[in-house]
Each structure stands twice: as structure tokens, then as C-alpha cells.
């Protein structure tokens, strides 16, 4: 096959200026359609292109999103990567978006130029780089030499001719490409030569090895952390954009623990997502002296927890905790230590009960009660609904109904709290309400 018989790369006016972004865009467009999406993480793309920083990959993806080429089909948290689909650029049928789809298939389709490229190290800095990979991949499809101007014209929709000239000189110097009277061509055993060239400059292999090892460690650590209920890296970044839950004015650049962190010594995971709320530095500092002066708080003795009809026990806990958190902040303003200590004990008791039954992890589940004093009835959906961040101050009411029984008062606390999306302002709220009943055993006076 000569170069004139190869599928021509169409010109697209609106392509990103950076070649690496063009390659990423071609891959994403080839993997998706107007109705389907692809789930891929920054770490996976960084490994595919031999880049050491997945944060830089994130910036490239953000640039493609801002330009309308792609959009997030499903934003997830934790160990599950985002899903991407084609963006507004592909709405309707235009000459430009049809050309971009064709370009993507020629590059990254099932039989594209880059579909069978195996040397990941070649993408890195100090190795062939994106232009070198494109030159070698194109020449490998040809049966004989091709004129250098023809190769430049073929790749011109992706990279400028002067860059191709410079890269071909580098490829000749390293012995991958030869120049004859008929043009340029790869050497006969170019795959072995490429492997030797990459071995002479170990930076690419070292970067790939370090990157693969770090990505594996990060993924495993992130999985373990999120599986215990902690916030993912993405959710921590989101928290900085939320308003403070105390004043509702300033950005909640810090994470406030409720119950306060000093009372979470007996909790298995102190940084569980259910304890963290966005708070501004001013409000956080204003409450610190009050919290230091509080007495030690121990969980109440819970008689029974009824979660019947609740799909997610962590959502029930968040609803229960949200009401008492607001009471706590009001108590701080009035220096009411007794009320503050009471609500902290109540919330700790609820959490301790859920923790005892194994309902506080990312993969929530119901297990048998551990003793006769603690009972639970639940209709719990196995899916996880706890990946959202707690947003808003959504004030509701709590009714307490005392019931005398055998020298104790069972205080039935009943309240209603909207179950709403907490990770993004633009997510639609739901009208479903949680009804949570907690029976607390107190001594009769």
C-alpha cells in the first residue's frame, strides 16, 4: 500500500492546538457515540500515553470539556472513574463534526493507525513522542518508501510539516528510518530497532514503570479508603466549592467533623464521609474553644433502631446527624454545653449501632444483631447512595415522645428529612422523605 491509498486524514478547523489533546480526543470520540459513553480514569489515560501526572491528564480533559468536544456522562466518586460522552460539538450533523468522527476512526478505530501500537514507552518525553509515534505508525502501514513531502501532507491535519521534518531527522539518526532516492522508509527490522532505541534511553521505561507502580498503589489505597467510607480525592476537591454549613456565606474550604473529632476516638474510621461537612475557616476557629471545653461524650444506650423502608442506612444517619448538627451549632452560639453534649451523645449512639451491624462501609449490608438489646429491622437496598457530599442546612423538626417502661423512659425521636442529592448543586433533588425512629433508653427521674 502506498500513502495515496491510505485513508486520508480530514482537516478539522476546531481541533485543539496541543497534539496530545488531539490524540486523546480521537481516542475518546472513537470509543463513544452520541448515545454511548466510555468509563475511563485519568490514571488509565496517563498509563496509555506514558504520562507521569494524571493531574495533567485531568487538565487536558477539562480543556476538551470546556471546548465542547466531550462532556461527563456520569460523574462518580471513589474508585469508579467518570464516564465521558461526546459533547455539544457533535449536536446535529455538521461538516466539522463528521470530519472529526472520521479522523478519530482513522487514528483510534478498530483498524486505525494507533490501534495496534504496543510500545507505550515511546509516547513519553525523551522517546519518540506523539509526532514520532504518528510517523512510525504511518510508515509501518506502507509497503515501500514514500516521498517525505507526501508524508508531511498526509500528517498535516494533525501536525505542522516542520515538526515532521525535525522528527524524521531524529528517527534517521537513531536508525529507525532510512532515506533513499525514492523517499523515507522504516528499516526492515524496525520493531527490534525501536525496542533497542527505547532501551538506550531508559527514561521512558523508568517513567512507565514508576507510573504503573504509583497508579497501582494509588488505586489500591483509594479503593481501601473509599471502601471504608472516606471521601475520594475528587470529593475532597468538590468540598472546597461548597458553602459553609454554619454561616452559608463563605466557601467551606475546611472539613468539619460532626461529631467533633475529639469524640471519635472509639470510631473505626474517623474520616468517614458521614462525619465531614464543609465549613469555612472563620466558623471552624470560632467553635474550637467551645469544643475543647466540652466534657467527654459517650454514646447513649440505644434500645432499638427502626430503619424499615430506608433504602440507605447511611442516608438515614446523615438525616439524623444533620438535625442534631444544627442544634449543636445553635448551642455553641449560646454557650449551651449541656445541649451540645447531649446531641453529640445521641449521634455517637446512632453511629455506634450502625457500625456494630456493619452498615457504615461503602458496600453497605445488613448483618444479624449482636445482642438482644439491639434490634434492627430494615429493608435496605444493596446499592450505595453515600457517595454524595453533605450539602445545605435543610432544617427540619424532631419530635420526642416519652414512653415510660420498667423504670426507664424510652424517648421515641421521629423526624422527617428530605433525601436529596448532595454532591452537586445542579443535580435534581428528590421529593422522597426519610422517616427515622430512634428509641433511646433513659433513666426515669
PDB file of C-alpha atoms in Angstrom, residues 49-350:
ATOM      1  CA  UNK A  49       0.160   7.768  26.897  1.00  0.00           C
ATOM      2  CA  UNK A  50       3.054   7.213  29.353  1.00  0.00           C
ATOM      3  CA  UNK A  51       2.491  10.388  31.334  1.00  0.00           C
ATOM      4  CA  UNK A  52       3.619  10.578  34.947  1.00  0.00           C
ATOM      5  CA  UNK A  53       0.975  13.027  36.155  1.00  0.00           C
ATOM      6  CA  UNK A  54      -2.691  12.080  35.985  1.00  0.00           C
ATOM      7  CA  UNK A  55      -3.465  15.629  37.186  1.00  0.00           C
ATOM      8  CA  UNK A  56      -2.047  16.938  33.900  1.00  0.00           C
ATOM      9  CA  UNK A  57      -4.271  14.451  32.085  1.00  0.00           C
ATOM     10  CA  UNK A  58      -7.165  15.926  34.066  1.00  0.00           C
ATOM     11  CA  UNK A  59      -6.294  19.399  32.764  1.00  0.00           C
ATOM     12  CA  UNK A  60      -6.287  18.107  29.184  1.00  0.00           C
ATOM     13  CA  UNK A  61      -9.701  16.522  29.738  1.00  0.00           C
ATOM     14  CA  UNK A  62     -11.040  19.746  31.279  1.00  0.00           C
ATOM     15  CA  UNK A  63      -9.850  21.657  28.199  1.00  0.00           C
ATOM     16  CA  UNK A  64     -11.688  19.206  25.931  1.00  0.00           C
ATOM     17  CA  UNK A  65     -14.818  19.563  28.070  1.00  0.00           C
ATOM     18  CA  UNK A  66     -14.612  23.379  28.017  1.00  0.00           C
ATOM     19  CA  UNK A  67     -14.302  23.300  24.216  1.00  0.00           C
ATOM     20  CA  UNK A  68     -17.447  21.168  23.963  1.00  0.00           C
ATOM     21  CA  UNK A  69     -15.766  18.106  22.441  1.00  0.00           C
ATOM     22  CA  UNK A  70     -16.674  15.803  25.323  1.00  0.00           C
ATOM     23  CA  UNK A  71     -18.794  16.005  28.451  1.00  0.00           C
ATOM     24  CA  UNK A  72     -19.148  13.985  31.612  1.00  0.00           C
ATOM     25  CA  UNK A  73     -21.931  11.458  31.140  1.00  0.00           C
ATOM     26  CA  UNK A  74     -21.815  10.272  34.747  1.00  0.00           C
ATOM     27  CA  UNK A  75     -19.781  11.879  37.495  1.00  0.00           C
ATOM     28  CA  UNK A  76     -18.815   9.344  40.103  1.00  0.00           C
ATOM     29  CA  UNK A  77     -16.788   9.310  43.262  1.00  0.00           C
ATOM     30  CA  UNK A  78     -14.255   6.998  44.747  1.00  0.00           C
ATOM     31  CA  UNK A  79     -12.903   4.046  42.852  1.00  0.00           C
ATOM     32  CA  UNK A  80     -15.324   4.258  39.922  1.00  0.00           C
ATOM     33  CA  UNK A  81     -13.995   6.543  37.122  1.00  0.00           C
ATOM     34  CA  UNK A  82     -16.094   9.172  35.376  1.00  0.00           C
ATOM     35  CA  UNK A  83     -17.942   8.264  32.195  1.00  0.00           C
ATOM     36  CA  UNK A  84     -17.465  10.539  29.179  1.00  0.00           C
ATOM     37  CA  UNK A  85     -19.539  11.016  26.056  1.00  0.00           C
ATOM     38  CA  UNK A  86     -19.462  13.278  23.025  1.00  0.00           C
ATOM     39  CA  UNK A  87     -20.177  16.906  23.810  1.00  0.00           C
ATOM     40  CA  UNK A  88     -22.101  19.797  22.286  1.00  0.00           C
ATOM     41  CA  UNK A  89     -19.692  19.940  19.325  1.00  0.00           C
ATOM     42  CA  UNK A  90     -21.417  16.809  17.995  1.00  0.00           C
ATOM     43  CA  UNK A  91     -25.001  18.032  18.399  1.00  0.00           C
ATOM     44  CA  UNK A  92     -26.599  17.894  14.972  1.00  0.00           C
ATOM     45  CA  UNK A  93     -24.708  16.971  11.825  1.00  0.00           C
ATOM     46  CA  UNK A  94     -22.085  19.403  10.595  1.00  0.00           C
ATOM     47  CA  UNK A  95     -19.183  19.019   8.212  1.00  0.00           C
ATOM     48  CA  UNK A  96     -16.677  19.638  11.024  1.00  0.00           C
ATOM     49  CA  UNK A  97     -18.018  17.067  13.473  1.00  0.00           C
ATOM     50  CA  UNK A  98     -18.380  14.438  10.747  1.00  0.00           C
ATOM     51  CA  UNK A  99     -14.754  15.030   9.777  1.00  0.00           C
ATOM     52  CA  UNK A 100     -13.660  14.711  13.410  1.00  0.00           C
ATOM     53  CA  UNK A 101     -15.502  11.387  13.724  1.00  0.00           C
ATOM     54  CA  UNK A 102     -13.778  10.163  10.549  1.00  0.00           C
ATOM     55  CA  UNK A 103     -10.382  11.374  11.817  1.00  0.00           C
ATOM     56  CA  UNK A 104     -10.904   9.574  15.128  1.00  0.00           C
ATOM     57  CA  UNK A 105     -11.750   6.293  13.419  1.00  0.00           C
ATOM     58  CA  UNK A 106      -8.666   6.508  11.173  1.00  0.00           C
ATOM     59  CA  UNK A 107      -6.431   7.114  14.208  1.00  0.00           C
ATOM     60  CA  UNK A 108      -8.015   5.093  17.025  1.00  0.00           C
ATOM     61  CA  UNK A 109     -10.693   2.940  15.413  1.00  0.00           C
ATOM     62  CA  UNK A 110     -10.552  -0.855  15.351  1.00  0.00           C
ATOM     63  CA  UNK A 111      -8.134  -0.732  12.392  1.00  0.00           C
ATOM     64  CA  UNK A 112      -6.716   2.736  12.980  1.00  0.00           C
ATOM     65  CA  UNK A 113      -3.091   3.833  12.808  1.00  0.00           C
ATOM     66  CA  UNK A 114      -2.672   3.604  16.587  1.00  0.00           C
ATOM     67  CA  UNK A 115      -4.917   0.605  17.252  1.00  0.00           C
ATOM     68  CA  UNK A 116      -2.075  -1.950  17.365  1.00  0.00           C
ATOM     69  CA  UNK A 117       0.695   0.278  18.773  1.00  0.00           C
ATOM     70  CA  UNK A 118       2.343  -1.708  21.572  1.00  0.00           C
ATOM     71  CA  UNK A 119       5.314   0.388  22.751  1.00  0.00           C
ATOM     72  CA  UNK A 120       3.714   2.614  25.393  1.00  0.00           C
ATOM     73  CA  UNK A 121       7.141   3.964  26.423  1.00  0.00           C
ATOM     74  CA  UNK A 122       7.517   5.592  23.002  1.00  0.00           C
ATOM     75  CA  UNK A 123       4.827   8.179  23.855  1.00  0.00           C
ATOM     76  CA  UNK A 124       6.866   9.678  26.690  1.00  0.00           C
ATOM     77  CA  UNK A 125       9.216  12.664  26.807  1.00  0.00           C
ATOM     78  CA  UNK A 126      12.730  11.792  25.661  1.00  0.00           C
ATOM     79  CA  UNK A 127      11.407   8.973  23.461  1.00  0.00           C
ATOM     80  CA  UNK A 128       9.607   9.251  20.111  1.00  0.00           C
ATOM     81  CA  UNK A 129       6.839  11.480  21.430  1.00  0.00           C
ATOM     82  CA  UNK A 130       3.426  11.835  19.763  1.00  0.00           C
ATOM     83  CA  UNK A 131       4.823  13.080  16.419  1.00  0.00           C
ATOM     84  CA  UNK A 132       7.387  10.277  16.249  1.00  0.00           C
ATOM     85  CA  UNK A 133       4.740   7.668  17.035  1.00  0.00           C
ATOM     86  CA  UNK A 134       2.499   9.029  14.253  1.00  0.00           C
ATOM     87  CA  UNK A 135       5.381   8.993  11.741  1.00  0.00           C
ATOM     88  CA  UNK A 136       6.436   5.430  12.577  1.00  0.00           C
ATOM     89  CA  UNK A 137       2.830   4.171  12.705  1.00  0.00           C
ATOM     90  CA  UNK A 138       2.136   5.668   9.264  1.00  0.00           C
ATOM     91  CA  UNK A 139       5.333   4.351   7.659  1.00  0.00           C
ATOM     92  CA  UNK A 140       4.673   0.883   9.110  1.00  0.00           C
ATOM     93  CA  UNK A 141       1.490   0.646   7.007  1.00  0.00           C
ATOM     94  CA  UNK A 142       3.361   1.323   3.742  1.00  0.00           C
ATOM     95  CA  UNK A 143       4.941  -1.359   1.573  1.00  0.00           C
ATOM     96  CA  UNK A 144       7.866   0.762   0.432  1.00  0.00           C
ATOM     97  CA  UNK A 145       9.466   4.194   0.656  1.00  0.00           C
ATOM     98  CA  UNK A 146       7.350   7.317   0.358  1.00  0.00           C
ATOM     99  CA  UNK A 147       8.312  10.857  -0.512  1.00  0.00           C
ATOM    100  CA  UNK A 148       8.905  12.993   2.566  1.00  0.00           C
ATOM    101  CA  UNK A 149       6.638  15.822   1.266  1.00  0.00           C
ATOM    102  CA  UNK A 150       3.835  13.263   0.786  1.00  0.00           C
ATOM    103  CA  UNK A 151       4.219  12.079   4.400  1.00  0.00           C
ATOM    104  CA  UNK A 152       4.132  15.700   5.590  1.00  0.00           C
ATOM    105  CA  UNK A 153       0.957  16.365   3.601  1.00  0.00           C
ATOM    106  CA  UNK A 154      -0.661  13.216   4.992  1.00  0.00           C
ATOM    107  CA  UNK A 155       0.022  14.188   8.626  1.00  0.00           C
ATOM    108  CA  UNK A 156      -0.612  17.907   8.109  1.00  0.00           C
ATOM    109  CA  UNK A 157      -4.169  17.790   9.590  1.00  0.00           C
ATOM    110  CA  UNK A 158      -2.542  16.746  12.888  1.00  0.00           C
ATOM    111  CA  UNK A 159       0.903  18.374  12.992  1.00  0.00           C
ATOM    112  CA  UNK A 160       2.832  21.008  11.050  1.00  0.00           C
ATOM    113  CA  UNK A 161       5.315  19.982   8.364  1.00  0.00           C
ATOM    114  CA  UNK A 162       8.389  21.463  10.069  1.00  0.00           C
ATOM    115  CA  UNK A 163       7.770  19.281  13.132  1.00  0.00           C
ATOM    116  CA  UNK A 164       7.548  16.203  10.896  1.00  0.00           C
ATOM    117  CA  UNK A 165      10.852  17.143   9.187  1.00  0.00           C
ATOM    118  CA  UNK A 166      12.607  17.523  12.538  1.00  0.00           C
ATOM    119  CA  UNK A 167      11.234  14.250  13.874  1.00  0.00           C
ATOM    120  CA  UNK A 168      12.251  12.346  10.713  1.00  0.00           C
ATOM    121  CA  UNK A 169      15.828  13.643  11.168  1.00  0.00           C
ATOM    122  CA  UNK A 170      15.787  12.299  14.735  1.00  0.00           C
ATOM    123  CA  UNK A 171      14.418   8.953  13.546  1.00  0.00           C
ATOM    124  CA  UNK A 172      17.177   8.678  10.901  1.00  0.00           C
ATOM    125  CA  UNK A 173      19.846   9.438  13.495  1.00  0.00           C
ATOM    126  CA  UNK A 174      18.627   6.671  15.784  1.00  0.00           C
ATOM    127  CA  UNK A 175      18.469   4.162  12.916  1.00  0.00           C
ATOM    128  CA  UNK A 176      14.704   3.700  12.699  1.00  0.00           C
ATOM    129  CA  UNK A 177      14.226   5.426   9.341  1.00  0.00           C
ATOM    130  CA  UNK A 178      16.347   5.373   6.204  1.00  0.00           C
ATOM    131  CA  UNK A 179      16.274   7.883   3.375  1.00  0.00           C
ATOM    132  CA  UNK A 180      16.630   6.662  -0.205  1.00  0.00           C
ATOM    133  CA  UNK A 181      16.235   8.202  -3.633  1.00  0.00           C
ATOM    134  CA  UNK A 182      12.561   7.188  -3.513  1.00  0.00           C
ATOM    135  CA  UNK A 183      11.877   8.756  -0.127  1.00  0.00           C
ATOM    136  CA  UNK A 184      11.814   7.684   3.535  1.00  0.00           C
ATOM    137  CA  UNK A 185      11.001   4.247   4.932  1.00  0.00           C
ATOM    138  CA  UNK A 186      11.371   2.201   8.081  1.00  0.00           C
ATOM    139  CA  UNK A 187      14.286  -0.213   8.352  1.00  0.00           C
ATOM    140  CA  UNK A 188      13.454  -3.874   7.762  1.00  0.00           C
ATOM    141  CA  UNK A 189      13.567  -4.904  11.440  1.00  0.00           C
ATOM    142  CA  UNK A 190      12.206  -1.622  12.764  1.00  0.00           C
ATOM    143  CA  UNK A 191      10.383  -3.176  15.739  1.00  0.00           C
ATOM    144  CA  UNK A 192      13.637  -4.628  17.111  1.00  0.00           C
ATOM    145  CA  UNK A 193      15.434  -1.345  16.436  1.00  0.00           C
ATOM    146  CA  UNK A 194      12.659   0.601  18.186  1.00  0.00           C
ATOM    147  CA  UNK A 195      12.978  -1.641  21.222  1.00  0.00           C
ATOM    148  CA  UNK A 196      16.755  -1.065  21.242  1.00  0.00           C
ATOM    149  CA  UNK A 197      16.328   2.710  20.851  1.00  0.00           C
ATOM    150  CA  UNK A 198      13.926   2.866  23.782  1.00  0.00           C
ATOM    151  CA  UNK A 199      16.278   0.699  25.866  1.00  0.00           C
ATOM    152  CA  UNK A 200      19.183   3.118  25.221  1.00  0.00           C
ATOM    153  CA  UNK A 201      17.145   5.951  26.701  1.00  0.00           C
ATOM    154  CA  UNK A 202      15.647   4.307  29.802  1.00  0.00           C
ATOM    155  CA  UNK A 203      13.764   7.440  30.886  1.00  0.00           C
ATOM    156  CA  UNK A 204      10.609   6.312  29.101  1.00  0.00           C
ATOM    157  CA  UNK A 205      10.744   2.798  30.560  1.00  0.00           C
ATOM    158  CA  UNK A 206      11.517   4.146  34.025  1.00  0.00           C
ATOM    159  CA  UNK A 207       8.650   6.626  33.782  1.00  0.00           C
ATOM    160  CA  UNK A 208       6.307   3.875  32.665  1.00  0.00           C
ATOM    161  CA  UNK A 209       7.454   1.582  35.477  1.00  0.00           C
ATOM    162  CA  UNK A 210       7.181   4.307  38.120  1.00  0.00           C
ATOM    163  CA  UNK A 211       3.860   5.463  36.727  1.00  0.00           C
ATOM    164  CA  UNK A 212       2.389   1.966  36.639  1.00  0.00           C
ATOM    165  CA  UNK A 213       3.579   1.264  40.186  1.00  0.00           C
ATOM    166  CA  UNK A 214       2.265   4.576  41.542  1.00  0.00           C
ATOM    167  CA  UNK A 215      -1.054   4.254  39.734  1.00  0.00           C
ATOM    168  CA  UNK A 216      -1.465   0.751  41.124  1.00  0.00           C
ATOM    169  CA  UNK A 217      -0.635   1.892  44.677  1.00  0.00           C
ATOM    170  CA  UNK A 218      -2.914   4.942  44.391  1.00  0.00           C
ATOM    171  CA  UNK A 219      -5.780   2.870  43.042  1.00  0.00           C
ATOM    172  CA  UNK A 220      -5.421   0.273  45.784  1.00  0.00           C
ATOM    173  CA  UNK A 221      -5.116   2.916  48.515  1.00  0.00           C
ATOM    174  CA  UNK A 222      -8.062   4.856  47.101  1.00  0.00           C
ATOM    175  CA  UNK A 223     -10.131   1.683  46.909  1.00  0.00           C
ATOM    176  CA  UNK A 224      -9.359   0.769  50.524  1.00  0.00           C
ATOM    177  CA  UNK A 225     -10.043   4.315  51.708  1.00  0.00           C
ATOM    178  CA  UNK A 226     -13.350   4.741  49.872  1.00  0.00           C
ATOM    179  CA  UNK A 227     -14.411   1.223  50.807  1.00  0.00           C
ATOM    180  CA  UNK A 228     -14.067   2.287  54.452  1.00  0.00           C
ATOM    181  CA  UNK A 229     -16.301   5.274  53.749  1.00  0.00           C
ATOM    182  CA  UNK A 230     -13.732   8.056  53.306  1.00  0.00           C
ATOM    183  CA  UNK A 231     -14.092  10.797  50.713  1.00  0.00           C
ATOM    184  CA  UNK A 232     -12.427  10.236  47.373  1.00  0.00           C
ATOM    185  CA  UNK A 233      -9.852  12.700  46.011  1.00  0.00           C
ATOM    186  CA  UNK A 234     -12.479  14.158  43.674  1.00  0.00           C
ATOM    187  CA  UNK A 235     -14.972  14.643  46.508  1.00  0.00           C
ATOM    188  CA  UNK A 236     -12.352  16.421  48.633  1.00  0.00           C
ATOM    189  CA  UNK A 237     -11.822  18.870  45.783  1.00  0.00           C
ATOM    190  CA  UNK A 238     -15.592  19.326  45.498  1.00  0.00           C
ATOM    191  CA  UNK A 239     -15.857  20.134  49.191  1.00  0.00           C
ATOM    192  CA  UNK A 240     -13.807  23.293  48.659  1.00  0.00           C
ATOM    193  CA  UNK A 241     -16.518  24.667  46.349  1.00  0.00           C
ATOM    194  CA  UNK A 242     -19.393  24.194  48.818  1.00  0.00           C
ATOM    195  CA  UNK A 243     -20.754  26.881  51.117  1.00  0.00           C
ATOM    196  CA  UNK A 244     -20.082  26.728  54.834  1.00  0.00           C
ATOM    197  CA  UNK A 245     -22.818  24.762  56.638  1.00  0.00           C
ATOM    198  CA  UNK A 246     -22.699  27.179  59.601  1.00  0.00           C
ATOM    199  CA  UNK A 247     -22.875  30.650  58.047  1.00  0.00           C
ATOM    200  CA  UNK A 248     -23.856  29.686  54.484  1.00  0.00           C
ATOM    201  CA  UNK A 249     -21.866  32.636  53.132  1.00  0.00           C
ATOM    202  CA  UNK A 250     -18.196  31.764  52.770  1.00  0.00           C
ATOM    203  CA  UNK A 251     -16.722  28.777  50.984  1.00  0.00           C
ATOM    204  CA  UNK A 252     -16.279  25.710  53.145  1.00  0.00           C
ATOM    205  CA  UNK A 253     -12.569  25.331  52.477  1.00  0.00           C
ATOM    206  CA  UNK A 254     -12.094  23.071  55.503  1.00  0.00           C
ATOM    207  CA  UNK A 255     -13.716  19.839  56.574  1.00  0.00           C
ATOM    208  CA  UNK A 256     -15.616  19.964  59.844  1.00  0.00           C
ATOM    209  CA  UNK A 257     -16.196  16.759  61.773  1.00  0.00           C
ATOM    210  CA  UNK A 258     -19.556  16.264  63.410  1.00  0.00           C
ATOM    211  CA  UNK A 259     -19.496  14.840  65.982  1.00  0.00           C
ATOM    212  CA  UNK A 260     -16.265  16.791  66.652  1.00  0.00           C
ATOM    213  CA  UNK A 261     -13.105  14.810  66.025  1.00  0.00           C
ATOM    214  CA  UNK A 262     -12.078  14.662  69.695  1.00  0.00           C
ATOM    215  CA  UNK A 263     -15.130  12.470  70.379  1.00  0.00           C
ATOM    216  CA  UNK A 264     -14.387   9.970  67.596  1.00  0.00           C
ATOM    217  CA  UNK A 265     -11.598   8.021  69.302  1.00  0.00           C
ATOM    218  CA  UNK A 266     -13.725   4.867  69.514  1.00  0.00           C
ATOM    219  CA  UNK A 267     -14.863   5.096  65.886  1.00  0.00           C
ATOM    220  CA  UNK A 268     -13.109   2.803  63.407  1.00  0.00           C
ATOM    221  CA  UNK A 269     -12.878   5.407  60.625  1.00  0.00           C
ATOM    222  CA  UNK A 270     -12.711   8.992  61.920  1.00  0.00           C
ATOM    223  CA  UNK A 271     -12.597  10.467  58.413  1.00  0.00           C
ATOM    224  CA  UNK A 272     -15.737   8.713  57.197  1.00  0.00           C
ATOM    225  CA  UNK A 273     -17.754  10.784  54.719  1.00  0.00           C
ATOM    226  CA  UNK A 274     -20.711  10.769  57.113  1.00  0.00           C
ATOM    227  CA  UNK A 275     -18.731  12.867  59.633  1.00  0.00           C
ATOM    228  CA  UNK A 276     -17.404  15.509  57.232  1.00  0.00           C
ATOM    229  CA  UNK A 277     -19.141  18.788  56.438  1.00  0.00           C
ATOM    230  CA  UNK A 278     -17.848  21.822  54.576  1.00  0.00           C
ATOM    231  CA  UNK A 279     -17.050  24.718  56.917  1.00  0.00           C
ATOM    232  CA  UNK A 280     -15.214  28.000  56.458  1.00  0.00           C
ATOM    233  CA  UNK A 281     -12.072  28.739  58.458  1.00  0.00           C
ATOM    234  CA  UNK A 282     -13.730  31.562  60.419  1.00  0.00           C
ATOM    235  CA  UNK A 283     -16.589  29.423  61.743  1.00  0.00           C
ATOM    236  CA  UNK A 284     -14.286  26.489  62.396  1.00  0.00           C
ATOM    237  CA  UNK A 285     -11.954  28.606  64.528  1.00  0.00           C
ATOM    238  CA  UNK A 286     -14.895  30.210  66.367  1.00  0.00           C
ATOM    239  CA  UNK A 287     -16.142  26.799  67.563  1.00  0.00           C
ATOM    240  CA  UNK A 288     -12.786  25.267  68.514  1.00  0.00           C
ATOM    241  CA  UNK A 289     -12.551  26.744  72.047  1.00  0.00           C
ATOM    242  CA  UNK A 290     -16.127  25.676  72.841  1.00  0.00           C
ATOM    243  CA  UNK A 291     -15.392  22.104  71.725  1.00  0.00           C
ATOM    244  CA  UNK A 292     -12.214  21.955  73.829  1.00  0.00           C
ATOM    245  CA  UNK A 293     -14.208  22.973  76.915  1.00  0.00           C
ATOM    246  CA  UNK A 294     -16.857  20.257  76.449  1.00  0.00           C
ATOM    247  CA  UNK A 295     -16.852  17.208  78.706  1.00  0.00           C
ATOM    248  CA  UNK A 296     -16.178  13.753  77.290  1.00  0.00           C
ATOM    249  CA  UNK A 297     -19.221  12.386  75.490  1.00  0.00           C
ATOM    250  CA  UNK A 298     -20.146   8.711  75.493  1.00  0.00           C
ATOM    251  CA  UNK A 299     -22.806   7.107  73.286  1.00  0.00           C
ATOM    252  CA  UNK A 300     -26.319   6.753  74.670  1.00  0.00           C
ATOM    253  CA  UNK A 301     -27.689   3.276  75.344  1.00  0.00           C
ATOM    254  CA  UNK A 302     -29.881   2.625  72.310  1.00  0.00           C
ATOM    255  CA  UNK A 303     -32.813   0.282  72.874  1.00  0.00           C
ATOM    256  CA  UNK A 304     -33.851  -0.117  69.247  1.00  0.00           C
ATOM    257  CA  UNK A 305     -33.293   1.339  65.812  1.00  0.00           C
ATOM    258  CA  UNK A 306     -36.003   1.090  63.187  1.00  0.00           C
ATOM    259  CA  UNK A 307     -34.781   1.536  59.617  1.00  0.00           C
ATOM    260  CA  UNK A 308     -37.728  -0.144  57.952  1.00  0.00           C
ATOM    261  CA  UNK A 309     -38.319   1.253  54.485  1.00  0.00           C
ATOM    262  CA  UNK A 310     -34.991   3.129  54.412  1.00  0.00           C
ATOM    263  CA  UNK A 311     -33.021   2.333  51.258  1.00  0.00           C
ATOM    264  CA  UNK A 312     -29.689   3.514  52.613  1.00  0.00           C
ATOM    265  CA  UNK A 313     -28.824   3.412  56.332  1.00  0.00           C
ATOM    266  CA  UNK A 314     -26.068   5.996  55.843  1.00  0.00           C
ATOM    267  CA  UNK A 315     -28.625   8.396  54.368  1.00  0.00           C
ATOM    268  CA  UNK A 316     -30.714   7.829  57.490  1.00  0.00           C
ATOM    269  CA  UNK A 317     -27.682   8.589  59.641  1.00  0.00           C
ATOM    270  CA  UNK A 318     -26.957  11.773  57.668  1.00  0.00           C
ATOM    271  CA  UNK A 319     -30.540  12.900  58.164  1.00  0.00           C
ATOM    272  CA  UNK A 320     -30.368  12.140  61.889  1.00  0.00           C
ATOM    273  CA  UNK A 321     -26.968  13.809  62.227  1.00  0.00           C
ATOM    274  CA  UNK A 322     -27.949  16.864  60.175  1.00  0.00           C
ATOM    275  CA  UNK A 323     -30.741  17.848  62.576  1.00  0.00           C
ATOM    276  CA  UNK A 324     -28.517  17.455  65.624  1.00  0.00           C
ATOM    277  CA  UNK A 325     -25.614  19.230  63.953  1.00  0.00           C
ATOM    278  CA  UNK A 326     -27.778  22.335  63.603  1.00  0.00           C
ATOM    279  CA  UNK A 327     -28.829  22.074  67.247  1.00  0.00           C
ATOM    280  CA  UNK A 328     -25.131  21.776  68.123  1.00  0.00           C
ATOM    281  CA  UNK A 329     -24.185  24.946  66.215  1.00  0.00           C
ATOM    282  CA  UNK A 330     -27.015  26.847  67.919  1.00  0.00           C
ATOM    283  CA  UNK A 331     -25.770  25.575  71.286  1.00  0.00           C
ATOM    284  CA  UNK A 332     -22.265  26.829  70.500  1.00  0.00           C
ATOM    285  CA  UNK A 333     -23.608  30.330  69.864  1.00  0.00           C
ATOM    286  CA  UNK A 334     -25.448  30.382  73.223  1.00  0.00           C
ATOM    287  CA  UNK A 335     -22.661  28.522  75.115  1.00  0.00           C
ATOM    288  CA  UNK A 336     -25.145  25.771  75.997  1.00  0.00           C
ATOM    289  CA  UNK A 337     -22.752  22.946  76.867  1.00  0.00           C
ATOM    290  CA  UNK A 338     -25.456  20.603  78.149  1.00  0.00           C
ATOM    291  CA  UNK A 339     -27.399  20.610  74.862  1.00  0.00           C
ATOM    292  CA  UNK A 340     -24.237  20.290  72.789  1.00  0.00           C
ATOM    293  CA  UNK A 341     -23.043  17.283  74.797  1.00  0.00           C
ATOM    294  CA  UNK A 342     -26.483  15.651  74.598  1.00  0.00           C
ATOM    295  CA  UNK A 343     -26.760  15.797  70.803  1.00  0.00           C
ATOM    296  CA  UNK A 344     -23.187  14.551  70.378  1.00  0.00           C
ATOM    297  CA  UNK A 345     -24.002  11.526  72.563  1.00  0.00           C
ATOM    298  CA  UNK A 346     -27.156  10.835  70.548  1.00  0.00           C
ATOM    299  CA  UNK A 347     -25.348  10.907  67.212  1.00  0.00           C
ATOM    300  CA  UNK A 348     -22.485   8.770  68.501  1.00  0.00           C
ATOM    301  CA  UNK A 349     -25.010   6.201  69.713  1.00  0.00           C
ATOM    302  CA  UNK A 350     -26.706   6.000  66.315  1.00  0.00           C
TER     303      UNK A 350
END
